[in-house]
CSV table of C-alpha atoms and ligand atoms in Angstrom, one decimal:
chain,number,residue,atom,x,y,z
A,9,MET,CA,-16.3,-156.2,-184.4
A,10,SER,CA,-19.6,-157.2,-185.9
A,11,GLN,CA,-20.0,-160.7,-187.5
A,12,PRO,CA,-19.8,-160.5,-191.3
A,13,GLU,CA,-23.2,-161.0,-193.0
A,14,THR,CA,-24.0,-164.5,-194.2
A,15,LEU,CA,-24.5,-165.2,-197.9
A,16,GLY,CA,-28.2,-165.9,-197.4
A,17,LEU,CA,-28.7,-162.4,-195.9
A,18,GLN,CA,-26.6,-160.8,-198.7
A,19,LEU,CA,-28.6,-162.6,-201.4
A,20,ALA,CA,-32.0,-161.7,-199.7
A,21,ARG,CA,-30.9,-158.0,-199.5
A,22,ARG,CA,-30.1,-158.1,-203.2
A,23,GLY,CA,-33.5,-159.4,-204.0
A,24,ILE,CA,-32.3,-162.9,-205.1
A,25,SER,CA,-35.2,-165.3,-204.3
A,26,ARG,CA,-34.9,-168.7,-202.6
A,27,ARG,CA,-36.3,-170.2,-205.9
A,28,SER,CA,-33.5,-168.7,-208.0
A,29,PHE,CA,-30.9,-169.7,-205.4
A,30,LEU,CA,-32.2,-173.3,-205.4
A,31,LYS,CA,-32.0,-173.3,-209.2
A,32,PHE,CA,-28.3,-172.3,-209.0
A,33,CYS,CA,-27.6,-175.0,-206.4
A,34,THR,CA,-29.3,-177.6,-208.5
A,35,ALA,CA,-27.1,-176.7,-211.4
A,36,MET,CA,-23.9,-176.7,-209.2
A,37,ALA,CA,-24.9,-180.1,-207.7
A,38,SER,CA,-25.4,-181.5,-211.2
A,39,ALA,CA,-22.0,-180.1,-212.3
A,40,MET,CA,-20.4,-181.8,-209.2
A,41,ALA,CA,-22.1,-185.1,-209.9
A,42,LEU,CA,-24.0,-184.9,-206.6
A,43,PRO,CA,-27.5,-186.4,-206.2
A,44,PRO,CA,-30.2,-183.9,-207.0
A,45,ALA,CA,-31.4,-184.2,-203.4
A,46,MET,CA,-28.1,-182.5,-202.3
A,47,ALA,CA,-29.2,-179.2,-203.9
A,48,ALA,CA,-31.4,-178.2,-201.0
A,49,GLN,CA,-28.6,-179.2,-198.6
A,50,MET,CA,-26.2,-177.1,-200.6
A,51,ALA,CA,-28.6,-174.1,-200.5
A,52,ASP,CA,-28.9,-174.4,-196.7
A,53,ALA,CA,-25.1,-174.7,-196.2
A,54,LEU,CA,-24.3,-171.8,-198.6
A,55,ALA,CA,-27.0,-169.6,-197.1
A,56,LYS,CA,-25.3,-169.9,-193.7
A,57,ALA,CA,-21.8,-169.5,-195.1
A,58,HIS,CA,-19.7,-166.3,-195.0
A,59,ARG,CA,-17.8,-165.1,-198.1
A,60,GLN,CA,-14.7,-167.2,-198.5
A,61,SER,CA,-11.4,-165.3,-198.7
A,62,VAL,CA,-9.5,-166.4,-201.7
A,63,ILE,CA,-6.0,-165.2,-202.6
A,64,TRP,CA,-5.1,-166.0,-206.2
A,65,LEU,CA,-1.4,-166.1,-207.1
A,66,SER,CA,-0.2,-166.2,-210.7
A,67,PHE,CA,3.3,-167.5,-211.5
A,68,GLN,CA,4.7,-168.9,-214.8
A,69,GLU,CA,1.6,-169.1,-217.0
A,70,CYS,CA,-0.1,-167.6,-220.0
A,71,THR,CA,-3.2,-166.2,-218.1
A,72,GLY,CA,-5.3,-168.7,-220.0
A,73,CYS,CA,-6.5,-170.0,-216.6
A,74,THR,CA,-7.9,-166.6,-215.6
A,75,GLU,CA,-9.3,-166.2,-219.1
A,76,SER,CA,-11.1,-169.4,-218.4
A,77,LEU,CA,-12.4,-168.3,-215.0
A,78,THR,CA,-13.8,-165.1,-216.6
A,79,ARG,CA,-15.9,-167.4,-218.9
A,80,SER,CA,-17.4,-169.2,-215.9
A,81,HIS,CA,-21.1,-169.4,-216.5
A,82,ASN,CA,-22.3,-171.4,-213.5
A,83,PRO,CA,-21.9,-169.5,-211.2
A,84,SER,CA,-21.0,-166.4,-213.3
A,85,LEU,CA,-17.8,-164.6,-212.5
A,86,GLU,CA,-19.7,-161.6,-211.1
A,87,SER,CA,-21.7,-163.7,-208.7
A,88,LEU,CA,-18.7,-165.8,-207.8
A,89,ILE,CA,-16.6,-162.8,-206.9
A,90,PHE,CA,-19.3,-160.7,-205.3
A,91,ASP,CA,-21.5,-163.2,-203.7
A,92,PHE,CA,-19.7,-166.4,-202.9
A,93,ILE,CA,-16.0,-165.6,-202.5
A,94,SER,CA,-14.0,-162.6,-201.5
A,95,LEU,CA,-11.3,-162.5,-204.2
A,96,ASP,CA,-8.8,-160.5,-202.0
A,97,TYR,CA,-5.8,-160.6,-204.4
A,98,HIS,CA,-5.6,-161.4,-208.1
A,99,HIS,CA,-3.0,-159.6,-210.3
A,100,THR,CA,-5.1,-159.5,-213.4
A,101,LEU,CA,-8.5,-158.7,-211.9
A,102,GLN,CA,-7.8,-156.4,-209.0
A,103,ALA,CA,-7.9,-152.7,-209.2
A,104,ALA,CA,-5.0,-152.1,-206.8
A,105,SER,CA,-1.4,-152.2,-208.0
A,106,GLY,CA,2.1,-152.0,-206.6
A,107,GLU,CA,2.5,-151.8,-202.9
A,108,ALA,CA,-1.3,-151.4,-202.3
A,109,ALA,CA,-1.8,-154.8,-204.0
A,110,GLU,CA,0.8,-156.5,-201.8
A,111,HIS,CA,-0.8,-154.9,-198.7
A,112,ALA,CA,-4.2,-156.3,-199.8
A,113,ARG,CA,-2.7,-159.8,-199.9
A,114,GLU,CA,-1.0,-159.3,-196.5
A,115,ALA,CA,-4.2,-157.9,-195.0
A,116,ALA,CA,-6.4,-160.8,-196.3
A,117,MET,CA,-3.9,-163.3,-194.8
A,118,ALA,CA,-3.9,-161.6,-191.4
A,119,ALA,CA,-7.7,-161.2,-191.3
A,120,ASN,CA,-8.4,-164.8,-192.3
A,121,ALA,CA,-5.5,-166.7,-190.9
A,122,GLY,CA,-6.2,-170.4,-191.0
A,123,ASN,CA,-9.3,-170.0,-193.2
A,124,TYR,CA,-8.4,-168.5,-196.5
A,125,ILE,CA,-7.9,-170.5,-199.7
A,126,VAL,CA,-4.9,-169.9,-202.0
A,127,VAL,CA,-5.5,-170.5,-205.7
A,128,VAL,CA,-2.4,-170.7,-207.8
A,129,ASP,CA,-2.0,-170.8,-211.5
A,130,GLY,CA,1.4,-171.3,-213.1
A,131,SER,CA,4.4,-173.2,-212.1
A,132,VAL,CA,7.3,-172.0,-209.9
A,133,PRO,CA,10.8,-171.6,-211.3
A,134,LEU,CA,13.5,-172.9,-208.9
A,135,LYS,CA,16.6,-172.6,-211.0
A,136,ASP,CA,19.1,-169.8,-210.1
A,137,ASP,CA,17.3,-169.0,-206.9
A,138,GLY,CA,14.0,-168.4,-208.7
A,139,VAL,CA,15.1,-165.2,-210.5
A,140,TYR,CA,13.1,-166.0,-213.6
A,141,SER,CA,9.8,-164.9,-212.2
A,142,THR,CA,9.3,-162.3,-209.4
A,143,ILE,CA,6.4,-160.1,-208.3
A,144,ALA,CA,7.1,-157.0,-206.3
A,145,GLY,CA,10.7,-158.1,-206.1
A,146,ILE,CA,9.6,-161.4,-204.4
A,147,THR,CA,10.4,-164.7,-206.1
A,148,ASN,CA,7.4,-166.9,-206.8
A,149,LEU,CA,8.9,-169.5,-204.4
A,150,GLN,CA,9.0,-167.1,-201.6
A,151,MET,CA,5.6,-165.6,-202.3
A,152,LEU,CA,4.0,-169.1,-202.4
A,153,LYS,CA,5.7,-170.2,-199.1
A,154,ASP,CA,4.7,-166.9,-197.4
A,155,THR,CA,1.1,-167.0,-198.6
A,156,VAL,CA,0.2,-170.6,-198.0
A,157,LYS,CA,1.6,-170.6,-194.5
A,158,ASP,CA,-1.8,-169.9,-192.9
A,159,ALA,CA,-4.0,-171.1,-195.7
A,160,ALA,CA,-6.7,-173.8,-195.1
A,161,ALA,CA,-6.2,-175.4,-198.6
A,162,VAL,CA,-4.5,-174.7,-201.9
A,163,VAL,CA,-6.1,-175.1,-205.3
A,164,SER,CA,-3.6,-175.6,-208.2
A,165,VAL,CA,-5.5,-174.3,-211.2
A,166,GLY,CA,-4.3,-175.3,-214.6
A,167,THR,CA,-1.8,-177.9,-215.8
A,168,CYS,CA,1.2,-175.6,-215.1
A,169,ALA,CA,0.4,-175.4,-211.4
A,170,ALA,CA,-0.8,-179.0,-211.1
A,171,PHE,CA,1.9,-180.8,-213.0
A,172,GLY,CA,4.4,-178.1,-214.3
A,173,GLY,CA,2.8,-177.9,-217.7
A,174,ILE,CA,4.3,-176.0,-220.6
A,175,PRO,CA,6.9,-174.0,-218.5
A,176,LYS,CA,8.2,-177.4,-217.4
A,177,ALA,CA,8.5,-178.8,-220.9
A,178,LYS,CA,11.9,-179.9,-222.0
A,179,PRO,CA,14.5,-178.4,-221.6
A,180,ASN,CA,12.7,-176.7,-218.7
A,181,PRO,CA,15.1,-173.6,-218.7
A,182,THR,CA,13.7,-172.1,-215.5
A,183,GLY,CA,13.6,-175.3,-213.4
A,184,ALA,CA,9.8,-175.1,-213.2
A,185,VAL,CA,8.0,-177.3,-210.7
A,186,ALA,CA,4.4,-178.0,-209.8
A,187,ILE,CA,2.8,-176.5,-206.7
A,188,SER,CA,2.5,-179.8,-204.9
A,189,GLU,CA,6.3,-180.2,-205.1
A,190,ILE,CA,6.6,-177.2,-202.8
A,191,VAL,CA,3.4,-177.3,-200.7
A,192,THR,CA,3.5,-180.6,-198.9
A,193,ASP,CA,1.9,-179.8,-195.6
A,194,LYS,CA,-1.6,-178.7,-196.8
A,195,PRO,CA,-4.3,-180.2,-198.9
A,196,VAL,CA,-3.5,-179.4,-202.6
A,197,ILE,CA,-6.4,-179.8,-205.1
A,198,ASN,CA,-5.3,-180.1,-208.7
A,199,VAL,CA,-7.7,-178.6,-211.2
A,200,SER,CA,-5.6,-179.5,-214.3
A,201,GLY,CA,-6.3,-178.5,-218.0
A,202,CYS,CA,-4.5,-176.1,-220.2
A,203,PRO,CA,-6.7,-174.2,-219.6
A,204,PRO,CA,-8.9,-175.8,-217.0
A,205,ILE,CA,-12.7,-175.9,-217.4
A,206,PRO,CA,-14.2,-172.8,-215.7
A,207,VAL,CA,-17.1,-174.7,-214.2
A,208,VAL,CA,-14.6,-177.1,-212.6
A,209,ILE,CA,-12.7,-174.2,-211.0
A,210,THR,CA,-15.9,-172.7,-209.6
A,211,GLY,CA,-17.3,-176.1,-208.7
A,212,VAL,CA,-14.3,-176.9,-206.5
A,213,LEU,CA,-14.6,-173.5,-204.8
A,214,SER,CA,-18.4,-174.1,-204.3
A,215,HIS,CA,-17.7,-177.5,-202.9
A,216,VAL,CA,-15.3,-176.2,-200.3
A,217,LEU,CA,-17.7,-173.4,-199.4
A,218,THR,CA,-20.7,-175.7,-199.2
A,219,PHE,CA,-19.3,-178.6,-197.3
A,220,GLY,CA,-16.2,-177.0,-195.6
A,221,SER,CA,-14.1,-179.9,-196.9
A,222,ILE,CA,-12.0,-180.8,-199.9
A,223,PRO,CA,-13.7,-182.9,-202.5
A,224,GLU,CA,-12.7,-186.5,-203.0
A,225,LEU,CA,-9.6,-186.6,-205.1
A,226,ASP,CA,-8.0,-189.1,-207.6
A,227,HIS,CA,-4.4,-190.4,-207.2
A,228,LEU,CA,-3.2,-187.2,-209.0
A,229,GLY,CA,-5.0,-184.9,-206.5
A,230,ARG,CA,-7.8,-184.1,-209.0
A,231,PRO,CA,-11.5,-183.9,-207.9
A,232,LEU,CA,-13.1,-187.2,-208.9
A,233,ALA,CA,-16.4,-185.6,-209.6
A,234,PHE,CA,-14.8,-183.9,-212.6
A,235,PHE,CA,-11.8,-186.2,-213.4
A,236,GLY,CA,-13.3,-189.6,-212.6
A,237,GLU,CA,-13.9,-190.6,-216.2
A,238,THR,CA,-12.0,-190.3,-219.4
A,239,ILE,CA,-13.1,-188.1,-222.3
A,240,HIS,CA,-13.5,-191.3,-224.3
A,241,ASP,CA,-15.9,-192.7,-221.6
A,242,ARG,CA,-18.4,-190.0,-222.1
A,243,CYS,CA,-17.7,-188.9,-225.7
A,244,TYR,CA,-20.7,-188.6,-228.0
A,245,ARG,CA,-18.6,-190.1,-230.8
A,246,ARG,CA,-18.0,-193.3,-228.8
A,247,PRO,CA,-20.7,-195.3,-230.6
A,248,PHE,CA,-18.6,-194.9,-233.8
A,249,TYR,CA,-15.6,-196.1,-232.0
A,250,ASP,CA,-17.5,-199.1,-230.8
A,251,ARG,CA,-18.6,-199.9,-234.4
A,252,GLY,CA,-15.0,-199.4,-235.7
A,253,LEU,CA,-15.9,-196.3,-237.7
A,254,PHE,CA,-12.9,-193.9,-237.8
A,255,ALA,CA,-12.2,-190.6,-239.6
A,256,LYS,CA,-8.9,-191.0,-241.5
A,257,ALA,CA,-8.4,-187.3,-242.3
A,258,PHE,CA,-10.0,-184.2,-240.9
A,259,ASP,CA,-11.8,-183.5,-244.2
A,260,ASP,CA,-12.9,-187.0,-245.3
A,261,GLU,CA,-16.3,-188.5,-245.4
A,262,GLY,CA,-16.0,-190.1,-242.0
A,263,ALA,CA,-15.0,-186.7,-240.4
A,264,ARG,CA,-18.1,-185.1,-242.0
A,265,LYS,CA,-20.3,-187.9,-240.6
A,266,GLY,CA,-18.8,-187.3,-237.1
A,267,TRP,CA,-16.9,-190.6,-236.8
A,268,CYS,CA,-14.4,-191.3,-234.1
A,269,LEU,CA,-11.2,-189.2,-234.2
A,270,PHE,CA,-9.0,-191.9,-232.6
A,271,GLU,CA,-6.9,-192.5,-235.7
A,272,LEU,CA,-6.3,-188.7,-236.0
A,273,GLY,CA,-4.6,-188.7,-232.7
A,274,CYS,CA,-7.4,-188.1,-230.2
A,275,LYS,CA,-6.1,-188.6,-226.6
A,276,GLY,CA,-9.6,-189.0,-225.2
A,277,PRO,CA,-9.0,-192.6,-224.1
A,278,THR,CA,-6.1,-191.6,-221.8
A,279,THR,CA,-7.4,-188.2,-220.6
A,280,TYR,CA,-9.4,-187.7,-217.5
A,281,ASN,CA,-11.5,-184.5,-217.5
A,282,ALA,CA,-15.1,-183.3,-217.8
A,283,CYS,CA,-15.0,-181.7,-221.3
A,284,ALA,CA,-17.4,-184.2,-222.8
A,285,THR,CA,-20.1,-183.6,-220.1
A,286,VAL,CA,-19.6,-180.0,-218.8
A,287,LYS,CA,-18.3,-178.7,-222.1
A,288,TRP,CA,-17.1,-175.1,-222.7
A,289,ASN,CA,-18.7,-171.7,-223.3
A,290,ASP,CA,-21.8,-172.2,-221.4
A,291,GLY,CA,-22.1,-175.8,-222.3
A,292,THR,CA,-21.9,-175.0,-226.1
A,293,SER,CA,-19.2,-177.5,-227.3
A,294,PHE,CA,-15.8,-179.1,-226.6
A,295,PRO,CA,-12.8,-179.7,-228.9
A,296,ILE,CA,-14.0,-183.1,-230.2
A,297,GLU,CA,-17.4,-181.7,-231.0
A,298,SER,CA,-15.6,-179.0,-233.1
A,299,GLY,CA,-13.9,-181.8,-235.1
A,300,HIS,CA,-10.5,-181.9,-233.4
A,301,GLY,CA,-9.1,-184.7,-231.2
A,302,CYS,CA,-8.4,-184.2,-227.5
A,303,LEU,CA,-4.8,-183.1,-226.9
A,304,GLY,CA,-4.7,-184.6,-223.4
A,305,CYS,CA,-4.0,-181.2,-221.7
A,306,SER,CA,-5.1,-182.3,-218.2
A,307,GLU,CA,-2.6,-185.1,-217.9
A,308,PRO,CA,0.8,-184.9,-216.4
A,309,ASP,CA,2.7,-185.7,-219.6
A,310,PHE,CA,1.1,-182.8,-221.5
A,311,TRP,CA,3.2,-181.2,-223.4
A,312,ASP,CA,6.3,-183.4,-223.5
A,313,GLY,CA,4.1,-186.4,-224.3
A,314,GLY,CA,3.5,-184.8,-227.7
A,315,GLY,CA,2.2,-186.9,-230.6
A,316,PHE,CA,-0.9,-184.7,-230.9
A,317,TYR,CA,-1.7,-186.1,-234.3
A,318,LYS,CA,-0.4,-189.7,-233.8
A,319,ALA,CA,-2.9,-192.3,-232.9
A,320,LEU,CA,-2.6,-193.9,-229.5
A,321,SER,CA,-2.3,-197.2,-231.3
A,322,GLN,CA,1.2,-196.2,-232.3
A,323,GLY,CA,2.1,-196.7,-228.7
A,324,ASN,CA,1.0,-199.8,-226.8
A,325,TRP,CA,-2.7,-199.6,-227.6
A,326,GLY,CA,-2.5,-201.4,-230.9
A,327,THR,CA,-6.0,-202.7,-231.4
A,328,ALA,CA,-9.5,-202.2,-230.3
A,329,GLU,CA,-8.9,-205.0,-227.8
A,330,GLY,CA,-5.9,-203.1,-226.5
A,331,ILE,CA,-8.1,-200.1,-225.9
A,332,ALA,CA,-10.7,-202.2,-224.2
A,333,ALA,CA,-8.1,-203.8,-222.0
A,334,ALA,CA,-6.8,-200.3,-221.1
A,335,ALA,CA,-10.3,-199.1,-220.4
A,336,VAL,CA,-10.7,-202.0,-217.9
A,337,ALA,CA,-7.3,-201.2,-216.4
A,338,GLY,CA,-8.4,-197.6,-216.2
A,339,ALA,CA,-11.5,-198.5,-214.4
A,340,ALA,CA,-9.4,-200.5,-211.9
A,341,ILE,CA,-7.0,-197.5,-211.6
A,342,GLY,CA,-10.0,-195.3,-211.0
A,343,THR,CA,-11.3,-197.5,-208.1
A,344,GLY,CA,-7.8,-197.6,-206.6
A,345,ALA,CA,-7.5,-193.8,-207.0
A,346,ALA,CA,-10.8,-193.3,-205.1
A,347,MET,CA,-9.5,-195.5,-202.3
A,348,MET,CA,-6.1,-193.8,-202.3
A,349,SER,CA,-7.9,-190.5,-202.3
A,350,ARG,CA,-9.9,-191.4,-199.2
A,351,LYS,CA,-6.8,-192.5,-197.5
A,352,ARG,CA,-5.1,-189.3,-198.5
A,353,GLN,CA,-8.0,-187.3,-197.2
A,354,GLN,CA,-7.9,-189.2,-193.9
A,355,SER,CA,-4.2,-188.5,-193.5
A,356,MET,CA,-4.8,-184.9,-194.3
A,357,VAL,CA,-7.5,-184.7,-191.7
A,358,GLN,CA,-5.1,-186.3,-189.1
A,359,GLU,CA,-2.2,-184.1,-190.2
A,360,HIS,CA,-4.2,-180.9,-189.8
A,361,GLY,CA,-6.2,-181.9,-186.8
A,362,GLU,CA,-9.4,-181.6,-188.8
A,363,SER,CA,-11.4,-184.1,-186.7
A,364,GLU,CA,-14.8,-183.5,-188.3
A,365,GLY,CA,-14.5,-185.6,-191.5
A,366,GLY,CA,-12.1,-183.5,-193.3
A,367,THR,CA,-13.6,-180.2,-192.4
A,368,LEU,CA,-11.4,-177.3,-193.1
A,369,LYS,CA,-10.6,-174.9,-190.3
B,411,FSX,FE1,-0.7,-172.9,-217.8
B,411,FSX,FE2,-2.7,-171.0,-216.9
B,411,FSX,FE3,-2.1,-173.4,-219.8
B,411,FSX,FE4,-2.0,-171.0,-219.7
B,411,FSX,O1,-2.7,-169.7,-215.7
B,411,FSX,S1,-2.4,-174.3,-217.7
B,411,FSX,S2,-0.2,-172.2,-220.0
B,411,FSX,S3,-3.9,-172.1,-220.2
B,411,FSX,O2,-2.6,-169.9,-218.3
B,411,FSX,O3,-1.2,-171.9,-216.3
């Protein structure tokens, strides 16, 4: 059987110049918080890579995560699907249906055993033998176990897959659990958010494809490049917070002047995500820039944590000093998380016999 064509050859055949390809790599390196010098290294690695087989499973979710992916601008969905990955199974986006679709999943698994990536959105219901969500007569639990068996890594996309999310909200009628509660023998990368930021989804896939390894993760399994800082850390309204200027109502003078939304319930200080830097819709804006506080959708206690319009100070945060103390604590947690993540990666490498610095098979 002939070797599949490299991405470099495919791009050249399609008339994509080295210059445009480098431009793309520079944008991706920037999104992944890599030094600019890494762009050329990325370009070389990607040019030599073969299209990565990706099997995407959707369980208990609202399809917001796929909606988010289809708004990916860097790389665009088309280039992601056709140039950088081989999306071999995805209920919503694939043309095949019924048995043909299931055969496509099985064929991709057989052809790429040990090398394919499984992306999962949605949680898995365990109650009553998993009857509350089935595909082709197969429970989500069984399909997940069968599909990850020979996968190189698993990416849990969205808060439902990463932490249980809305399906797990009290009283959790289906017994929903996060993917990491079921998949315990493979690297699981959590890309939380309800929905997750599209550039973060594609950035994680690009990292795996470029470096052949999983990115550095925080203590919750999220890539540090995107989840290393809070929304509050990078918020453009932060100078107002620092000066004690807070909007008291969504339509008051302070709100019109763009003051801090902390007292209106913004969860930016306790939420780790890249909304304030990467933004949404081709870098156009993010919720706080549209005048609404952060809901904390990428954190484990989203939805049950509630209190969307209650200031964090109604908990233990109290004063500006309290927030400052928490920010220091958060920085310490972040450092610890990085160390834990390194340890976790090392143990993953050992567990999976990946002797070359976390290189995936
Ligand atoms: Fe959950 Fe995603 Fe929120 Fe929806 O697939 S993370 S409910 S945006 O769709 O899983």
